[in-house]
Amino acid sequence: MAGAGAAGYLWSRDPHLPGQALPFCPWRRLTGLQCPGCGGTRMAYDLLHGDLAAAWHDNAALLLVLPLVAWLYATWLRHGLAGRRRRLRLGPRGSAVVLALAALWTVGRNLL
């Protein structure tokens, strides 16, 4: 329910325009550099409005990860509805891969 409310609010606010009452990135405010999630609000707005090219421009990495997140959520929901618990177990190697990819994305997007 909260997600639908947030999507409805975002639908009516264009984060590409200044002066919108939307969250900001503290990392970008402090350093001037984009974090791995910067552009996520703009990307979500563009997806809500069906503009895939603009969403790609805002944050390509998050856009590529969305299908995996949706699959993980659907799996978690399916197991939960069946009365089983499913926990995401990433482990040290998986965590290192995720952190390395996030670091590479951060460096790459700030150099380009």
Coordinates of N, CA, C and O in Angstrom, one line a residue:
M1 N 0.8 -1.2 0.0 CA 0.0 0.0 0.0 C 0.9 1.3 0.0 O 0.6 2.2 -0.7
A2 N 1.9 1.3 0.8 CA 2.8 2.4 0.9 C 3.5 2.6 -0.5 O 3.7 3.7 -0.9
G3 N 3.9 1.5 -1.1 CA 4.6 1.6 -2.4 C 3.7 2.2 -3.5 O 4.1 3.0 -4.3
A4 N 2.4 1.8 -3.4 CA 1.4 2.4 -4.4 C 1.2 3.9 -4.1 O 1.2 4.7 -5.1
G5 N 1.2 4.3 -2.9 CA 1.1 5.7 -2.5 C 2.3 6.5 -3.0 O 2.2 7.6 -3.5
A6 N 3.5 5.9 -2.8 CA 4.7 6.5 -3.2 C 4.8 6.7 -4.7 O 5.2 7.7 -5.2
A7 N 4.4 5.6 -5.4 CA 4.4 5.7 -6.9 C 3.4 6.7 -7.4 O 3.7 7.5 -8.3
G8 N 2.2 6.8 -6.7 CA 1.3 7.9 -7.1 C 1.8 9.2 -6.9 O 1.6 10.2 -7.7
Y9 N 2.5 9.4 -5.7 CA 3.1 10.7 -5.5 C 4.2 11.1 -6.5 O 4.2 12.2 -7.0
L10 N 5.0 10.1 -6.8 CA 6.1 10.3 -7.8 C 5.5 10.5 -9.2 O 6.1 11.3 -9.9
W11 N 4.4 9.9 -9.5 CA 3.8 10.1 -10.8 C 3.5 11.6 -11.0 O 3.7 12.1 -12.2
S12 N 3.1 12.3 -10.0 CA 2.7 13.7 -10.1 C 3.8 14.7 -9.9 O 3.6 15.9 -10.1
R13 N 5.0 14.2 -9.6 CA 6.2 15.1 -9.4 C 7.3 14.7 -10.3 O 7.7 13.6 -10.4
D14 N 7.7 15.7 -11.1 CA 8.8 15.4 -12.0 C 10.2 15.7 -11.4 O 10.5 16.9 -11.2
P15 N 10.9 14.7 -11.0 CA 12.2 14.9 -10.4 C 13.3 15.6 -11.3 O 14.3 16.0 -10.8
H16 N 13.0 15.7 -12.6 CA 13.9 16.3 -13.5 C 13.8 17.8 -13.3 O 14.7 18.6 -13.8
L17 N 12.8 18.3 -12.7 CA 12.6 19.8 -12.5 C 13.0 20.2 -11.1 O 12.8 19.4 -10.2
P18 N 13.6 21.3 -10.9 CA 14.0 21.8 -9.6 C 12.7 22.1 -8.7 O 11.7 22.4 -9.3
G19 N 12.9 22.1 -7.4 CA 11.9 22.5 -6.5 C 10.9 21.5 -6.2 O 9.8 21.8 -5.5
Q20 N 11.1 20.2 -6.5 CA 10.1 19.2 -6.2 C 10.4 18.7 -4.8 O 11.5 18.6 -4.3
A21 N 9.4 18.3 -4.1 CA 9.5 17.8 -2.7 C 9.8 16.3 -2.8 O 8.9 15.4 -2.6
L22 N 11.1 16.0 -3.1 CA 11.5 14.6 -3.3 C 12.8 14.4 -2.5 O 13.5 15.4 -2.3
P23 N 13.2 13.2 -2.2 CA 14.4 13.0 -1.5 C 15.7 13.3 -2.3 O 15.6 13.3 -3.5
F24 N 16.7 13.7 -1.6 CA 18.0 14.0 -2.3 C 19.1 13.0 -1.8 O 18.9 12.3 -0.8
C25 N 20.2 13.0 -2.5 CA 21.3 12.1 -2.1 C 22.2 12.8 -1.2 O 22.9 13.8 -1.7
P26 N 22.4 12.4 0.0 CA 23.3 13.1 0.9 C 24.8 13.0 0.4 O 25.6 14.0 0.6
W27 N 25.1 11.9 -0.2 CA 26.5 11.7 -0.7 C 26.8 12.7 -1.7 O 27.9 13.4 -1.8
R28 N 25.8 12.9 -2.7 CA 26.0 13.9 -3.8 C 26.1 15.3 -3.2 O 26.8 16.2 -3.7
R29 N 25.3 15.6 -2.2 CA 25.3 17.0 -1.6 C 26.6 17.2 -0.9 O 27.1 18.4 -1.0
L30 N 27.2 16.2 -0.3 CA 28.5 16.4 0.4 C 29.7 16.5 -0.5 O 30.6 17.3 -0.3
T31 N 29.7 15.6 -1.5 CA 30.9 15.4 -2.3 C 30.8 16.0 -3.8 O 31.8 16.2 -4.4
G32 N 29.5 16.1 -4.3 CA 29.3 16.5 -5.7 C 29.4 15.3 -6.6 O 29.3 15.4 -7.8
L33 N 29.7 14.1 -6.1 CA 29.8 12.9 -6.9 C 28.6 12.0 -6.8 O 27.9 12.1 -5.7
Q34 N 28.3 11.3 -7.8 CA 27.1 10.4 -7.8 C 27.4 9.1 -7.1 O 28.4 8.5 -7.4
C35 N 26.5 8.6 -6.3 CA 26.6 7.3 -5.7 C 26.0 6.3 -6.6 O 25.4 6.7 -7.6
P36 N 26.1 5.0 -6.3 CA 25.5 4.0 -7.2 C 24.0 4.1 -7.4 O 23.4 3.8 -8.4
G37 N 23.3 4.7 -6.4 CA 21.8 4.9 -6.5 C 21.4 6.2 -7.0 O 20.2 6.4 -7.2
C38 N 22.3 7.1 -7.2 CA 21.9 8.5 -7.7 C 21.1 8.3 -9.1 O 21.6 7.5 -10.0
G39 N 20.0 9.0 -9.2 CA 19.2 8.9 -10.4 C 18.1 7.9 -10.3 O 17.3 7.7 -11.2
G40 N 18.0 7.2 -9.1 CA 17.0 6.1 -8.9 C 15.6 6.7 -8.9 O 14.7 6.1 -9.5
T41 N 15.4 7.9 -8.3 CA 14.1 8.5 -8.3 C 13.7 8.9 -9.7 O 12.6 8.7 -10.1
R42 N 14.6 9.6 -10.4 CA 14.3 10.0 -11.8 C 14.1 8.7 -12.6 O 13.1 8.8 -13.5
M43 N 14.8 7.7 -12.4 CA 14.6 6.4 -13.2 C 13.2 5.9 -12.9 O 12.5 5.5 -13.9
A44 N 12.8 5.8 -11.7 CA 11.5 5.3 -11.3 C 10.4 6.2 -11.9 O 9.4 5.7 -12.5
Y45 N 10.6 7.5 -11.9 CA 9.6 8.4 -12.6 C 9.5 8.1 -14.0 O 8.4 8.0 -14.6
D46 N 10.6 8.0 -14.7 CA 10.6 7.7 -16.1 C 10.0 6.3 -16.4 O 9.2 6.2 -17.4
L47 N 10.2 5.3 -15.6 CA 9.6 4.0 -15.8 C 8.1 4.1 -15.6 O 7.3 3.5 -16.4
L48 N 7.6 4.9 -14.6 CA 6.2 5.1 -14.4 C 5.5 5.7 -15.6 O 4.4 5.5 -15.9
H49 N 6.3 6.5 -16.3 CA 5.7 7.2 -17.5 C 6.1 6.5 -18.8 O 5.9 7.1 -19.9
G50 N 6.7 5.3 -18.7 CA 7.0 4.5 -19.9 C 8.1 5.0 -20.7 O 8.2 4.6 -21.9
D51 N 9.0 5.8 -20.2 CA 10.2 6.2 -21.0 C 11.4 5.4 -20.6 O 12.2 5.8 -19.7
L52 N 11.6 4.3 -21.3 CA 12.7 3.4 -21.0 C 14.1 4.1 -21.3 O 15.1 3.9 -20.5
A53 N 14.2 4.8 -22.4 CA 15.4 5.5 -22.7 C 15.9 6.5 -21.7 O 17.1 6.5 -21.3
A54 N 15.0 7.3 -21.2 CA 15.3 8.2 -20.1 C 15.7 7.5 -18.8 O 16.6 7.9 -18.1
A55 N 15.0 6.4 -18.5 CA 15.3 5.6 -17.3 C 16.7 5.0 -17.4 O 17.5 5.0 -16.5
W56 N 17.1 4.6 -18.6 CA 18.5 4.1 -18.9 C 19.5 5.2 -18.6 O 20.5 5.0 -18.0
H57 N 19.2 6.4 -19.1 CA 20.1 7.5 -19.0 C 20.3 7.9 -17.5 O 21.3 8.3 -17.1
D58 N 19.2 7.8 -16.7 CA 19.2 8.2 -15.3 C 20.1 7.3 -14.4 O 20.8 7.7 -13.6
N59 N 19.9 6.0 -14.6 CA 20.7 5.0 -13.9 C 20.6 3.6 -14.5 O 19.7 2.8 -14.2
A60 N 21.5 3.4 -15.4 CA 21.5 2.1 -16.2 C 21.7 0.9 -15.3 O 21.1 -0.2 -15.5
A61 N 22.6 1.0 -14.3 CA 22.8 -0.2 -13.4 C 21.6 -0.6 -12.6 O 21.3 -1.8 -12.6
L62 N 20.9 0.4 -12.1 CA 19.7 0.0 -11.3 C 18.6 -0.6 -12.3 O 17.9 -1.5 -11.9
L63 N 18.5 0.0 -13.5 CA 17.6 -0.5 -14.4 C 17.9 -2.0 -14.8 O 17.0 -2.8 -14.9
L64 N 19.2 -2.3 -14.9 CA 19.6 -3.7 -15.2 C 19.3 -4.6 -14.1 O 19.0 -5.8 -14.3
V65 N 19.4 -4.1 -12.9 CA 19.2 -5.0 -11.7 C 17.7 -5.2 -11.4 O 17.3 -6.2 -10.7
L66 N 16.8 -4.3 -11.8 CA 15.4 -4.4 -11.5 C 14.8 -5.8 -11.8 O 14.0 -6.3 -11.0
P67 N 15.1 -6.4 -12.9 CA 14.5 -7.8 -13.2 C 14.9 -8.8 -12.1 O 14.1 -9.6 -11.7
L68 N 16.2 -8.7 -11.7 CA 16.7 -9.6 -10.6 C 15.9 -9.4 -9.3 O 15.5 -10.3 -8.6
V69 N 15.8 -8.1 -9.0 CA 15.1 -7.8 -7.7 C 13.6 -8.2 -7.8 O 13.1 -8.8 -6.8
A70 N 13.0 -8.1 -9.0 CA 11.6 -8.5 -9.1 C 11.5 -10.0 -9.0 O 10.6 -10.5 -8.3
W71 N 12.4 -10.7 -9.6 CA 12.5 -12.2 -9.4 C 12.7 -12.6 -8.0 O 12.0 -13.5 -7.5
L72 N 13.6 -12.0 -7.3 CA 13.9 -12.3 -5.9 C 12.6 -12.1 -5.0 O 12.3 -12.8 -4.2
Y73 N 12.0 -10.9 -5.3 CA 10.8 -10.6 -4.5 C 9.6 -11.6 -4.8 O 9.0 -12.0 -3.9
A74 N 9.5 -12.0 -6.1 CA 8.4 -12.9 -6.4 C 8.7 -14.3 -5.8 O 7.8 -15.0 -5.3
T75 N 10.0 -14.7 -5.7 CA 10.3 -16.0 -5.1 C 10.1 -15.9 -3.6 O 9.5 -16.8 -3.0
W76 N 10.5 -14.8 -3.0 CA 10.2 -14.6 -1.6 C 8.7 -14.6 -1.3 O 8.3 -15.3 -0.3
L77 N 7.9 -14.0 -2.1 CA 6.5 -13.9 -1.9 C 5.9 -15.3 -2.1 O 5.0 -15.7 -1.3
R78 N 6.3 -16.0 -3.1 CA 5.8 -17.4 -3.3 C 6.0 -18.3 -2.2 O 5.2 -19.0 -1.7
H79 N 7.3 -18.3 -1.7 CA 7.6 -19.1 -0.5 C 6.8 -18.7 0.7 O 6.4 -19.5 1.5
G80 N 6.7 -17.3 0.9 CA 5.9 -16.9 2.1 C 4.5 -17.3 2.1 O 3.9 -17.7 3.1
L81 N 3.9 -17.2 0.9 CA 2.5 -17.6 0.8 C 2.3 -19.1 1.0 O 1.2 -19.6 1.4
A82 N 3.4 -19.9 0.7 CA 3.3 -21.3 0.9 C 3.7 -21.7 2.4 O 3.7 -22.9 2.7
G83 N 4.0 -20.7 3.2 CA 4.3 -20.9 4.6 C 5.7 -21.3 4.9 O 6.1 -21.7 5.9
R84 N 6.6 -21.1 3.9 CA 8.0 -21.4 4.1 C 8.8 -20.0 4.2 O 8.4 -19.1 3.6
R85 N 9.9 -20.1 4.8 CA 10.7 -18.9 4.9 C 11.9 -19.1 4.0 O 12.5 -20.1 3.9
R86 N 12.1 -18.0 3.2 CA 13.3 -18.0 2.3 C 14.1 -16.8 2.6 O 13.6 -15.7 2.6
R87 N 15.4 -17.0 2.9 CA 16.3 -15.9 3.2 C 17.3 -15.8 2.1 O 17.9 -16.8 1.7
L88 N 17.6 -14.6 1.7 CA 18.7 -14.3 0.7 C 20.0 -14.5 1.4 O 20.3 -13.8 2.4
R89 N 20.8 -15.4 1.0 CA 22.1 -15.7 1.6 C 23.2 -15.4 0.5 O 23.4 -16.2 -0.4
L90 N 23.8 -14.2 0.7 CA 24.7 -13.8 -0.3 C 26.1 -14.3 0.0 O 26.8 -14.7 -0.9
G91 N 26.5 -14.3 1.2 CA 27.8 -14.8 1.6 C 28.9 -13.8 1.3 O 28.7 -12.8 0.7
P92 N 30.1 -14.1 1.8 CA 31.2 -13.1 1.7 C 31.6 -12.9 0.2 O 31.9 -11.8 -0.2
R93 N 31.7 -13.9 -0.6 CA 32.1 -13.8 -2.0 C 31.0 -13.0 -2.8 O 31.4 -12.1 -3.6
G94 N 29.8 -13.3 -2.6 CA 28.7 -12.5 -3.2 C 28.7 -11.1 -2.8 O 28.5 -10.2 -3.6
S95 N 28.9 -10.8 -1.5 CA 28.9 -9.5 -1.0 C 30.1 -8.7 -1.7 O 30.0 -7.5 -2.0
A96 N 31.2 -9.4 -1.8 CA 32.4 -8.7 -2.4 C 32.1 -8.4 -3.9 O 32.5 -7.3 -4.4
V97 N 31.4 -9.3 -4.6 CA 31.1 -9.0 -6.0 C 30.1 -7.8 -6.1 O 30.3 -6.9 -6.9
V98 N 29.1 -7.8 -5.2 CA 28.1 -6.7 -5.3 C 28.8 -5.4 -5.0 O 28.6 -4.4 -5.7
L99 N 29.7 -5.3 -3.9 CA 30.4 -4.1 -3.6 C 31.4 -3.7 -4.7 O 31.5 -2.5 -5.0
A100 N 32.0 -4.7 -5.3 CA 33.0 -4.3 -6.4 C 32.2 -3.7 -7.6 O 32.7 -2.8 -8.2
L101 N 31.1 -4.3 -7.9 CA 30.3 -3.8 -9.1 C 29.7 -2.4 -8.8 O 29.7 -1.5 -9.6
A102 N 29.3 -2.2 -7.5 CA 28.8 -0.9 -7.1 C 30.0 0.1 -7.2 O 29.8 1.3 -7.7
A103 N 31.1 -0.2 -6.8 CA 32.3 0.7 -6.8 C 32.7 1.0 -8.3 O 33.0 2.1 -8.6
L104 N 32.7 0.0 -9.1 CA 33.0 0.2 -10.5 C 32.0 1.1 -11.2 O 32.3 2.0 -12.0
W105 N 30.7 0.9 -10.9 CA 29.7 1.7 -11.5 C 29.8 3.2 -11.0 O 29.7 4.1 -11.7
T106 N 30.1 3.3 -9.7 CA 30.3 4.7 -9.1 C 31.5 5.4 -9.8 O 31.3 6.6 -10.2
V107 N 32.6 4.7 -9.9 CA 33.8 5.3 -10.5 C 33.5 5.6 -12.0 O 33.8 6.7 -12.5
G108 N 32.9 4.7 -12.7 CA 32.7 4.9 -14.1 C 31.7 6.0 -14.4 O 31.9 6.8 -15.3
R109 N 30.6 6.1 -13.7 CA 29.7 7.2 -13.9 C 30.1 8.5 -13.6 O 29.7 9.5 -14.1
N110 N 31.1 8.6 -12.6 CA 31.6 9.9 -12.3 C 32.8 10.4 -13.2 O 33.1 11.5 -13.2
L111 N 33.4 9.4 -13.9 CA 34.4 9.8 -14.8 C 33.8 10.2 -16.2 O 34.5 10.9 -16.9
L112 N 32.7 9.7 -16.5 CA 32.1 10.0 -17.9 C 31.3 11.2 -17.9 O 30.8 11.8 -17.2

